[in-house]
């Protein structure tokens, strides 16, 4: 445990983004983790690697939920209020956890990778060495990917391609960070994930530790965001071959306070467990699911009662997180893979395969005998069908913001988000630079990271 003290000190410095931390010189007399057991202990820190994923801000900024005037006024978080209305100054002096937590993960990963580079594993511990390196590369890629979906320009946004994220691949706190390009950001993520997929075991003993299947699932998500549908289809199908089981919603108890097991217990769809930190705007007693979204669920569609609960005011709150509590699940799961495979297939012209994936998935979400398989759809009709059902199934996963960005810049779809507060209308539409969230003020002040212009 003494060897981990330097990790804790560094992590607290990163989380607070304090100037004093940046001025601390590394003391070579401090003990640092050096063995495979040490590195395993770091990777077992669920608070770091499985909690605090960086999708809260984008979840607040999407149209999946709404706040009443009273709930908005009582929020008590100016940063969340301004995000909700897409105002420019997002932070108002508060810390940005969606930035801090992923970079904390990256710091842990860099410490482990630098330590691994000093070891020369023998045949006896080669498998352990490879697994630890694979897990670490996965975690770093996952953290960089979530940062890229909020603080970097969208892939395909050629006007702002210089706004990637800072790629920090060392543990020296005296080095001054700066942005990479979007291309450099995505190349780094891809490289780490591909290498991780070669090193990780096929399956993990725990849903909290990445496996080869998890790396394939994240690669499928990654390639979908890039618009590389052939690769997205390839990796989603590979992941589904390893883990394709779906929950039959007709076997769940819709009367339960939360529909799924706590922290993913007994949930066969979870491939890798990850979740957000708490946000006041997302508390059940405060927010309500967008009324337009609720109206999408028809007769026999079990998702309405499994994912939502009607409150006394007539609105609906969300109870369908795979965390089994109010915190949002943002990990990797089988249901998402069905949608990636279906969308990729139809965009490549294979409508039959697309509908095969959709019908297999949807029959698990409807009352027995109610769902009528979709047939005889044109390519455009099938694509619309997939995107429509994706919204209804994968809400509050941190995916909607990425979808809006990729569909805007890669597929030329037009979005117009609108909110009204105190009689004033706020809109986000088109290729707005506000689709790139601002880097925290304290990062701009203490580094060479350039702020996204407004």
Short mmCIF file of C-alpha atoms in Angstrom, two decimals:
data_model
loop_
_atom_site.label_atom_id
_atom_site.label_comp_id
_atom_site.label_asym_id
_atom_site.label_seq_id
_atom_site.Cartn_x
_atom_site.Cartn_y
_atom_site.Cartn_z
CA UNK A 1 0.00 0.00 0.00
CA UNK A 2 2.92 2.35 0.75
CA UNK A 3 4.01 2.03 -2.85
CA UNK A 4 0.68 3.46 -3.97
CA UNK A 5 1.05 6.75 -2.08
CA UNK A 6 2.68 8.51 -5.02
CA UNK A 7 -0.26 7.43 -7.19
CA UNK A 8 -2.75 8.92 -4.77
CA UNK A 9 -0.83 12.20 -4.53
CA UNK A 10 -0.57 12.55 -8.28
CA UNK A 11 -4.22 11.64 -8.79
CA UNK A 12 -5.42 14.22 -6.32
CA UNK A 13 -3.32 16.81 -8.09
CA UNK A 14 -4.80 15.93 -11.46
CA UNK A 15 -8.35 15.87 -10.12
CA UNK A 16 -7.96 19.33 -8.63
CA UNK A 17 -5.89 20.73 -11.52
CA UNK A 18 -4.01 22.75 -8.92
CA UNK A 19 -1.09 24.97 -9.90
CA UNK A 20 0.85 23.64 -6.91
CA UNK A 21 0.67 20.14 -8.36
CA UNK A 22 2.15 21.32 -11.65
CA UNK A 23 5.10 22.80 -9.76
CA UNK A 24 5.92 19.62 -7.78
CA UNK A 25 9.12 17.94 -8.92
CA UNK A 26 9.22 14.16 -9.03
CA UNK A 27 11.16 12.75 -6.10
CA UNK A 28 13.13 9.73 -7.22
CA UNK A 29 13.34 8.53 -3.61
CA UNK A 30 9.56 7.99 -3.48
CA UNK A 31 8.48 4.43 -3.88
CA UNK A 32 6.53 3.66 -7.02
CA UNK A 33 4.73 0.51 -8.18
CA UNK A 34 7.17 -1.79 -9.93
CA UNK A 35 5.78 -5.32 -9.96
CA UNK A 36 2.95 -7.01 -11.84
CA UNK A 37 1.13 -7.38 -8.51
CA UNK A 38 1.43 -3.62 -7.99
CA UNK A 39 0.00 -2.91 -11.42
CA UNK A 40 -2.84 -5.37 -10.89
CA UNK A 41 -3.69 -3.59 -7.66
CA UNK A 42 -3.94 -0.28 -9.51
CA UNK A 43 -6.17 -1.76 -12.20
CA UNK A 44 -8.48 -3.17 -9.52
CA UNK A 45 -9.41 0.36 -8.41
CA UNK A 46 -13.07 0.39 -9.48
CA UNK A 47 -13.50 4.00 -8.35
CA UNK A 48 -10.97 5.10 -10.96
CA UNK A 49 -11.65 2.76 -13.86
CA UNK A 50 -15.37 1.99 -13.57
CA UNK A 51 -16.88 5.17 -12.17
CA UNK A 52 -16.79 8.78 -13.33
CA UNK A 53 -16.84 8.24 -17.08
CA UNK A 54 -16.92 11.52 -18.94
CA UNK A 55 -20.40 11.70 -20.43
CA UNK A 56 -22.35 13.79 -17.92
CA UNK A 57 -21.98 17.11 -19.70
CA UNK A 58 -23.07 15.80 -23.08
CA UNK A 59 -25.97 13.97 -21.44
CA UNK A 60 -27.17 17.26 -19.97
CA UNK A 61 -26.76 18.97 -23.35
CA UNK A 62 -28.85 16.48 -25.34
CA UNK A 63 -32.62 16.51 -25.75
CA UNK A 64 -33.26 13.22 -23.93
CA UNK A 65 -34.63 14.94 -20.82
CA UNK A 66 -36.14 18.25 -19.78
CA UNK A 67 -36.30 20.44 -16.69
CA UNK A 68 -39.27 22.46 -15.52
CA UNK A 69 -38.70 26.11 -14.67
CA UNK A 70 -38.87 25.27 -10.97
CA UNK A 71 -36.42 22.36 -11.27
CA UNK A 72 -34.05 24.55 -13.27
CA UNK A 73 -34.17 27.37 -10.70
CA UNK A 74 -33.58 24.96 -7.82
CA UNK A 75 -30.69 23.18 -9.51
CA UNK A 76 -28.01 25.09 -7.64
CA UNK A 77 -25.32 24.30 -10.23
CA UNK A 78 -24.64 27.22 -12.61
CA UNK A 79 -22.41 25.02 -14.76
CA UNK A 80 -25.18 22.46 -15.32
CA UNK A 81 -27.73 25.22 -15.91
CA UNK A 82 -25.55 26.78 -18.60
CA UNK A 83 -24.87 23.43 -20.23
CA UNK A 84 -28.59 22.72 -20.31
CA UNK A 85 -29.14 25.94 -22.29
CA UNK A 86 -25.96 25.58 -24.42
CA UNK A 87 -24.43 28.78 -23.06
CA UNK A 88 -20.74 29.36 -23.65
CA UNK A 89 -19.29 29.75 -20.17
CA UNK A 90 -19.86 26.23 -18.90
CA UNK A 91 -17.80 26.08 -15.74
CA UNK A 92 -18.28 29.26 -13.70
CA UNK A 93 -15.33 28.42 -11.47
CA UNK A 94 -16.34 24.83 -10.66
CA UNK A 95 -14.22 21.79 -11.42
CA UNK A 96 -14.92 19.86 -14.61
CA UNK A 97 -15.22 16.22 -13.59
CA UNK A 98 -15.84 15.07 -17.17
CA UNK A 99 -12.30 16.26 -17.89
CA UNK A 100 -10.63 15.37 -14.60
CA UNK A 101 -11.82 11.79 -14.16
CA UNK A 102 -10.81 10.49 -17.62
CA UNK A 103 -7.40 12.13 -17.29
CA UNK A 104 -7.02 10.51 -13.89
CA UNK A 105 -7.56 7.15 -15.61
CA UNK A 106 -4.98 8.10 -18.23
CA UNK A 107 -2.47 8.99 -15.52
CA UNK A 108 -2.86 5.59 -13.85
CA UNK A 109 -2.42 3.94 -17.24
CA UNK A 110 0.72 5.89 -18.02
CA UNK A 111 2.27 4.92 -14.68
CA UNK A 112 1.52 1.26 -15.36
CA UNK A 113 2.79 1.34 -18.95
CA UNK A 114 6.02 3.08 -17.95
CA UNK A 115 6.49 0.45 -15.26
CA UNK A 116 5.80 -2.42 -17.64
CA UNK A 117 8.40 -1.04 -20.04
CA UNK A 118 11.09 -1.69 -17.42
CA UNK A 119 10.16 -5.35 -16.99
CA UNK A 120 11.32 -8.34 -19.00
CA UNK A 121 8.67 -11.00 -18.44
CA UNK A 122 9.65 -14.66 -18.54
CA UNK A 123 7.48 -17.44 -19.87
CA UNK A 124 5.92 -18.02 -16.47
CA UNK A 125 4.38 -14.54 -16.17
CA UNK A 126 4.06 -13.59 -19.86
CA UNK A 127 0.27 -14.11 -19.89
CA UNK A 128 -0.15 -11.92 -16.80
CA UNK A 129 2.10 -9.25 -18.32
CA UNK A 130 0.10 -9.26 -21.56
CA UNK A 131 -3.24 -9.10 -19.76
CA UNK A 132 -2.14 -6.15 -17.61
CA UNK A 133 -0.80 -4.30 -20.64
CA UNK A 134 -3.96 -5.05 -22.60
CA UNK A 135 -6.22 -3.82 -19.80
CA UNK A 136 -4.16 -0.66 -19.46
CA UNK A 137 -4.22 0.12 -23.18
CA UNK A 138 -7.97 -0.46 -23.22
CA UNK A 139 -8.55 1.90 -20.28
CA UNK A 140 -6.39 4.63 -21.80
CA UNK A 141 -8.13 4.35 -25.17
CA UNK A 142 -11.55 4.33 -23.50
CA UNK A 143 -10.72 7.48 -21.53
CA UNK A 144 -9.37 9.26 -24.60
CA UNK A 145 -12.40 8.24 -26.63
CA UNK A 146 -14.84 9.65 -24.08
CA UNK A 147 -12.85 12.89 -23.93
CA UNK A 148 -12.88 13.11 -27.73
CA UNK A 149 -16.67 12.83 -27.84
CA UNK A 150 -17.07 15.98 -25.79
CA UNK A 151 -13.98 18.18 -25.97
CA UNK A 152 -12.68 17.45 -29.49
CA UNK A 153 -14.28 18.31 -32.80
CA UNK A 154 -16.37 15.58 -34.38
CA UNK A 155 -14.69 13.29 -36.87
CA UNK A 156 -15.57 14.81 -40.24
CA UNK A 157 -15.69 18.38 -38.95
CA UNK A 158 -12.97 19.60 -41.30
CA UNK A 159 -13.33 23.23 -40.24
CA UNK A 160 -12.25 22.42 -36.68
CA UNK A 161 -9.96 19.44 -37.23
CA UNK A 162 -7.18 21.09 -35.20
CA UNK A 163 -9.23 20.69 -32.03
CA UNK A 164 -8.39 17.22 -30.80
CA UNK A 165 -7.65 16.45 -27.15
CA UNK A 166 -4.33 16.62 -25.30
CA UNK A 167 -2.71 13.22 -25.69
CA UNK A 168 -0.78 12.69 -22.46
CA UNK A 169 1.25 9.50 -22.65
CA UNK A 170 3.75 10.05 -19.83
CA UNK A 171 3.67 10.75 -16.10
CA UNK A 172 5.90 13.81 -15.97
CA UNK A 173 3.73 16.58 -14.45
CA UNK A 174 6.14 19.31 -15.55
CA UNK A 175 5.38 18.82 -19.24
CA UNK A 176 2.95 21.36 -20.67
CA UNK A 177 0.01 19.83 -22.50
CA UNK A 178 -1.45 20.99 -25.80
CA UNK A 179 -4.11 19.78 -28.17
CA UNK A 180 -3.48 17.13 -30.78
CA UNK A 181 -5.45 17.19 -34.01
CA UNK A 182 -8.62 15.15 -34.39
CA UNK A 183 -6.79 12.74 -36.70
CA UNK A 184 -3.98 12.28 -34.17
CA UNK A 185 -6.50 11.73 -31.40
CA UNK A 186 -8.37 9.02 -33.27
CA UNK A 187 -5.17 7.36 -34.46
CA UNK A 188 -3.91 7.07 -30.89
CA UNK A 189 -7.20 5.56 -29.70
CA UNK A 190 -7.30 3.08 -32.58
CA UNK A 191 -3.70 1.98 -32.07
CA UNK A 192 -4.20 1.29 -28.37
CA UNK A 193 -7.47 -0.59 -28.89
CA UNK A 194 -6.13 -2.80 -31.65
CA UNK A 195 -3.11 -3.73 -29.55
CA UNK A 196 -5.32 -4.34 -26.52
CA UNK A 197 -7.49 -6.72 -28.54
CA UNK A 198 -4.43 -8.87 -29.25
CA UNK A 199 -3.31 -8.98 -25.61
CA UNK A 200 -6.53 -9.40 -23.65
CA UNK A 201 -8.09 -12.77 -22.80
CA UNK A 202 -11.27 -13.70 -24.65
CA UNK A 203 -13.37 -13.20 -21.53
CA UNK A 204 -12.76 -11.60 -18.16
CA UNK A 205 -13.63 -13.03 -14.77
CA UNK A 206 -15.29 -9.73 -13.91
CA UNK A 207 -17.53 -7.27 -15.77
CA UNK A 208 -15.35 -4.52 -14.25
CA UNK A 209 -12.23 -5.69 -16.11
CA UNK A 210 -11.88 -5.41 -19.89
CA UNK A 211 -11.68 -8.48 -22.10
CA UNK A 212 -10.98 -9.02 -25.77
CA UNK A 213 -14.74 -8.86 -26.34
CA UNK A 214 -14.81 -5.45 -24.64
CA UNK A 215 -12.04 -4.16 -26.89
CA UNK A 216 -13.91 -5.42 -29.96
CA UNK A 217 -17.12 -3.74 -28.75
CA UNK A 218 -15.33 -0.43 -28.17
CA UNK A 219 -13.69 -0.70 -31.59
CA UNK A 220 -17.16 -1.16 -33.10
CA UNK A 221 -18.36 2.00 -31.34
CA UNK A 222 -15.19 3.82 -32.39
CA UNK A 223 -15.51 2.90 -36.08
CA UNK A 224 -19.19 3.84 -36.12
CA UNK A 225 -18.29 7.32 -34.89
CA UNK A 226 -15.64 7.51 -37.64
CA UNK A 227 -18.14 6.42 -40.28
CA UNK A 228 -16.08 3.36 -41.16
CA UNK A 229 -19.08 1.06 -41.46
CA UNK A 230 -17.19 -1.95 -42.80
CA UNK A 231 -14.95 -1.98 -39.72
CA UNK A 232 -17.87 -1.20 -37.39
CA UNK A 233 -19.77 -4.18 -38.79
CA UNK A 234 -16.72 -6.45 -38.60
CA UNK A 235 -15.98 -5.73 -34.95
CA UNK A 236 -19.60 -5.65 -33.79
CA UNK A 237 -20.17 -9.08 -35.35
CA UNK A 238 -17.00 -10.46 -33.76
CA UNK A 239 -18.10 -9.16 -30.37
CA UNK A 240 -21.62 -10.54 -30.82
CA UNK A 241 -20.24 -13.96 -31.65
CA UNK A 242 -18.55 -13.94 -28.24
CA UNK A 243 -21.36 -12.28 -26.28
CA UNK A 244 -24.70 -11.97 -28.08
CA UNK A 245 -27.21 -12.80 -25.34
CA UNK A 246 -30.12 -10.38 -24.88
CA UNK A 247 -32.39 -9.85 -21.87
CA UNK A 248 -35.99 -10.81 -22.48
CA UNK A 249 -37.83 -7.77 -21.11
CA UNK A 250 -41.01 -9.82 -20.59
CA UNK A 251 -39.18 -11.64 -17.78
CA UNK A 252 -38.43 -8.43 -15.86
CA UNK A 253 -40.58 -6.90 -13.13
CA UNK A 254 -41.74 -3.50 -14.37
CA UNK A 255 -42.93 -2.55 -10.87
CA UNK A 256 -39.41 -2.52 -9.44
CA UNK A 257 -37.91 0.81 -8.42
CA UNK A 258 -34.97 0.11 -10.74
CA UNK A 259 -35.35 -2.46 -13.47
CA UNK A 260 -31.85 -3.96 -13.47
CA UNK A 261 -29.47 -5.42 -10.91
CA UNK A 262 -27.31 -3.12 -8.84
CA UNK A 263 -23.93 -2.46 -10.47
CA UNK A 264 -24.83 -4.79 -13.31
CA UNK A 265 -25.49 -7.89 -11.22
CA UNK A 266 -27.07 -10.73 -13.21
CA UNK A 267 -27.17 -8.66 -16.39
CA UNK A 268 -25.96 -10.86 -19.26
CA UNK A 269 -25.82 -7.95 -21.70
CA UNK A 270 -23.02 -6.10 -19.91
CA UNK A 271 -19.64 -6.56 -21.57
CA UNK A 272 -17.75 -3.89 -19.61
CA UNK A 273 -19.19 -1.95 -16.68
CA UNK A 274 -18.65 1.81 -16.57
CA UNK A 275 -20.78 4.63 -15.23
CA UNK A 276 -20.88 8.40 -14.81
CA UNK A 277 -20.47 10.48 -11.71
CA UNK A 278 -23.60 12.07 -10.25
CA UNK A 279 -25.13 15.21 -11.74
CA UNK A 280 -27.77 17.29 -9.96
CA UNK A 281 -29.67 17.87 -13.21
CA UNK A 282 -30.12 14.11 -13.60
CA UNK A 283 -31.68 13.41 -10.21
CA UNK A 284 -34.96 11.55 -10.54
CA UNK A 285 -36.98 14.04 -8.52
CA UNK A 286 -35.79 16.90 -10.72
CA UNK A 287 -35.64 15.89 -14.39
CA UNK A 288 -38.24 14.37 -16.68
CA UNK A 289 -37.73 12.33 -19.84
CA UNK A 290 -38.49 14.31 -22.98
CA UNK A 291 -42.20 14.00 -23.74
CA UNK A 292 -41.52 13.52 -27.45
CA UNK A 293 -39.32 10.53 -26.65
CA UNK A 294 -41.95 8.94 -24.38
CA UNK A 295 -44.52 9.20 -27.18
CA UNK A 296 -42.36 6.96 -29.42
CA UNK A 297 -43.21 3.72 -27.56
CA UNK A 298 -46.25 1.88 -28.93
CA UNK A 299 -48.53 -0.89 -27.69
CA UNK A 300 -46.74 -3.96 -26.40
CA UNK A 301 -43.39 -2.19 -26.27
CA UNK A 302 -42.01 -3.20 -22.88
CA UNK A 303 -39.28 -0.59 -22.94
CA UNK A 304 -41.66 2.13 -21.79
CA UNK A 305 -42.39 0.52 -18.42
CA UNK A 306 -38.97 -1.06 -17.99
CA UNK A 307 -36.98 2.09 -18.72
CA UNK A 308 -39.29 4.73 -17.24
CA UNK A 309 -41.53 5.38 -14.27
CA UNK A 310 -44.48 7.76 -14.35
CA UNK A 311 -44.30 10.28 -11.53
CA UNK A 312 -47.14 12.04 -9.68
CA UNK A 313 -46.79 15.11 -11.89
CA UNK A 314 -47.56 12.97 -14.95
CA UNK A 315 -44.02 13.12 -16.31
CA UNK A 316 -41.62 10.19 -16.57
CA UNK A 317 -38.33 9.62 -14.80
CA UNK A 318 -35.67 7.16 -15.94
CA UNK A 319 -35.16 3.88 -14.05
CA UNK A 320 -33.54 1.78 -16.75
CA UNK A 321 -29.84 2.31 -16.15
CA UNK A 322 -27.78 -0.87 -16.22
CA UNK A 323 -26.17 0.40 -13.01
CA UNK A 324 -29.38 -0.49 -11.13
CA UNK A 325 -29.43 2.99 -9.57
CA UNK A 326 -29.79 6.64 -10.73
CA UNK A 327 -26.20 6.78 -12.04
CA UNK A 328 -26.00 6.44 -15.82
CA UNK A 329 -24.45 3.32 -17.37
CA UNK A 330 -21.96 4.26 -20.08
CA UNK A 331 -20.14 0.98 -20.50
CA UNK A 332 -20.35 -1.58 -23.27
CA UNK A 333 -23.31 -3.90 -23.72
CA UNK A 334 -24.75 -6.36 -26.20
CA UNK A 335 -27.78 -4.24 -27.09
CA UNK A 336 -25.59 -1.47 -28.49
CA UNK A 337 -23.75 -4.00 -30.66
CA UNK A 338 -27.01 -5.04 -32.34
CA UNK A 339 -27.59 -1.43 -33.37
CA UNK A 340 -24.03 -0.91 -34.58
CA UNK A 341 -24.24 -4.07 -36.68
CA UNK A 342 -27.68 -3.18 -38.05
CA UNK A 343 -26.78 0.41 -38.96
CA UNK A 344 -23.45 -0.57 -40.48
CA UNK A 345 -25.05 -3.33 -42.54
CA UNK A 346 -27.76 -1.11 -43.99
CA UNK A 347 -25.32 1.68 -44.79
CA UNK A 348 -23.30 -0.91 -46.72
CA UNK A 349 -26.43 -1.89 -48.64
CA UNK A 350 -27.27 -5.13 -46.82
CA UNK A 351 -30.86 -4.47 -45.80
CA UNK A 352 -31.59 -8.15 -45.10
CA UNK A 353 -28.83 -8.45 -42.49
CA UNK A 354 -29.86 -5.14 -40.97
CA UNK A 355 -33.44 -6.29 -40.48
CA UNK A 356 -32.21 -9.62 -39.16
CA UNK A 357 -30.34 -7.86 -36.36
CA UNK A 358 -33.23 -5.49 -35.66
CA UNK A 359 -35.91 -8.18 -35.53
CA UNK A 360 -33.79 -10.40 -33.30
CA UNK A 361 -33.25 -7.50 -30.92
CA UNK A 362 -36.77 -6.08 -30.86
CA UNK A 363 -38.55 -9.35 -30.19
CA UNK A 364 -36.76 -9.36 -26.82
CA UNK A 365 -38.23 -5.92 -26.02
CA UNK A 366 -41.92 -6.57 -26.78
CA UNK A 367 -44.63 -8.59 -25.10
CA UNK A 368 -44.68 -12.15 -26.46
CA UNK A 369 -46.52 -12.42 -29.76
CA UNK A 370 -46.89 -8.65 -30.20
CA UNK A 371 -43.85 -7.70 -32.23
CA UNK A 372 -44.27 -8.03 -35.97
CA UNK A 373 -40.91 -8.44 -37.73
CA UNK A 374 -40.00 -5.65 -40.11
CA UNK A 375 -39.83 -6.80 -43.72
CA UNK A 376 -39.70 -5.40 -47.23
CA UNK A 377 -38.11 -2.08 -46.31
CA UNK A 378 -36.03 -0.01 -48.69
CA UNK A 379 -32.50 0.93 -47.67
CA UNK A 380 -33.58 4.41 -46.60
CA UNK A 381 -36.58 3.06 -44.69
CA UNK A 382 -34.43 0.48 -42.93
CA UNK A 383 -31.87 3.11 -41.94
CA UNK A 384 -34.57 5.37 -40.51
CA UNK A 385 -35.97 2.37 -38.64
CA UNK A 386 -32.58 1.59 -37.06
CA UNK A 387 -31.89 5.17 -35.98
CA UNK A 388 -35.39 5.52 -34.56
CA UNK A 389 -35.11 2.36 -32.48
CA UNK A 390 -31.56 3.22 -31.40
CA UNK A 391 -32.87 6.40 -29.77
CA UNK A 392 -35.58 4.44 -27.98
CA UNK A 393 -33.23 1.76 -26.66
CA UNK A 394 -29.89 3.42 -25.90
CA UNK A 395 -30.94 6.67 -24.25
CA UNK A 396 -29.01 7.94 -21.23
CA UNK A 397 -25.91 5.97 -22.25
CA UNK A 398 -23.82 9.00 -23.22
CA UNK A 399 -24.27 8.06 -26.88
CA UNK A 400 -26.79 10.63 -28.13
CA UNK A 401 -24.33 13.55 -28.28
CA UNK A 402 -21.93 11.44 -30.34
CA UNK A 403 -24.81 10.43 -32.61
CA UNK A 404 -25.84 14.03 -33.21
CA UNK A 405 -22.26 15.00 -34.03
CA UNK A 406 -21.50 12.06 -36.35
CA UNK A 407 -24.83 12.27 -38.19
CA UNK A 408 -24.36 16.00 -38.64
CA UNK A 409 -20.82 15.89 -40.02
CA UNK A 410 -20.67 12.50 -41.71
CA UNK A 411 -24.23 12.04 -42.96
CA UNK A 412 -25.38 15.68 -43.42
CA UNK A 413 -28.43 15.24 -41.22
CA UNK A 414 -29.95 18.37 -39.74
CA UNK A 415 -30.64 18.67 -36.03
CA UNK A 416 -32.37 21.47 -34.17
CA UNK A 417 -32.50 21.27 -30.38
CA UNK A 418 -34.70 23.79 -28.59
CA UNK A 419 -35.31 24.70 -24.96
CA UNK A 420 -37.28 27.52 -23.41
CA UNK A 421 -36.54 28.97 -19.98
CA UNK A 422 -37.97 32.14 -18.41
CA UNK A 423 -39.66 32.97 -21.68
CA UNK A 424 -36.39 32.90 -23.62
CA UNK A 425 -35.83 30.35 -26.38
CA UNK A 426 -32.42 28.67 -26.65
CA UNK A 427 -31.46 26.66 -29.73
CA UNK A 428 -28.64 24.45 -30.90
CA UNK A 429 -28.79 23.55 -34.56
CA UNK A 430 -26.69 22.90 -37.61
CA UNK A 431 -22.92 22.74 -37.51
CA UNK A 432 -22.64 24.80 -34.37
CA UNK A 433 -19.26 25.06 -32.64
CA UNK A 434 -21.07 24.39 -29.38
CA UNK A 435 -21.12 20.73 -30.41
CA UNK A 436 -17.53 20.88 -29.13
CA UNK A 437 -17.65 21.47 -25.38
CA UNK A 438 -15.24 24.01 -23.92
CA UNK A 439 -12.10 22.83 -22.17
CA UNK A 440 -12.07 23.87 -18.49
CA UNK A 441 -10.90 27.38 -17.76
CA UNK A 442 -8.16 26.24 -15.39
CA UNK A 443 -6.71 23.98 -18.08
CA UNK A 444 -6.59 26.85 -20.56
CA UNK A 445 -4.90 29.09 -17.99
CA UNK A 446 -2.19 26.57 -17.03
CA UNK A 447 -1.33 24.86 -20.29
CA UNK A 448 -0.92 25.45 -24.01
CA UNK A 449 -4.38 23.98 -24.73
CA UNK A 450 -6.19 26.33 -27.11
CA UNK A 451 -9.84 27.02 -26.37
CA UNK A 452 -12.46 26.33 -29.02
CA UNK A 453 -13.60 29.70 -30.39
CA UNK A 454 -17.24 30.69 -30.12
#
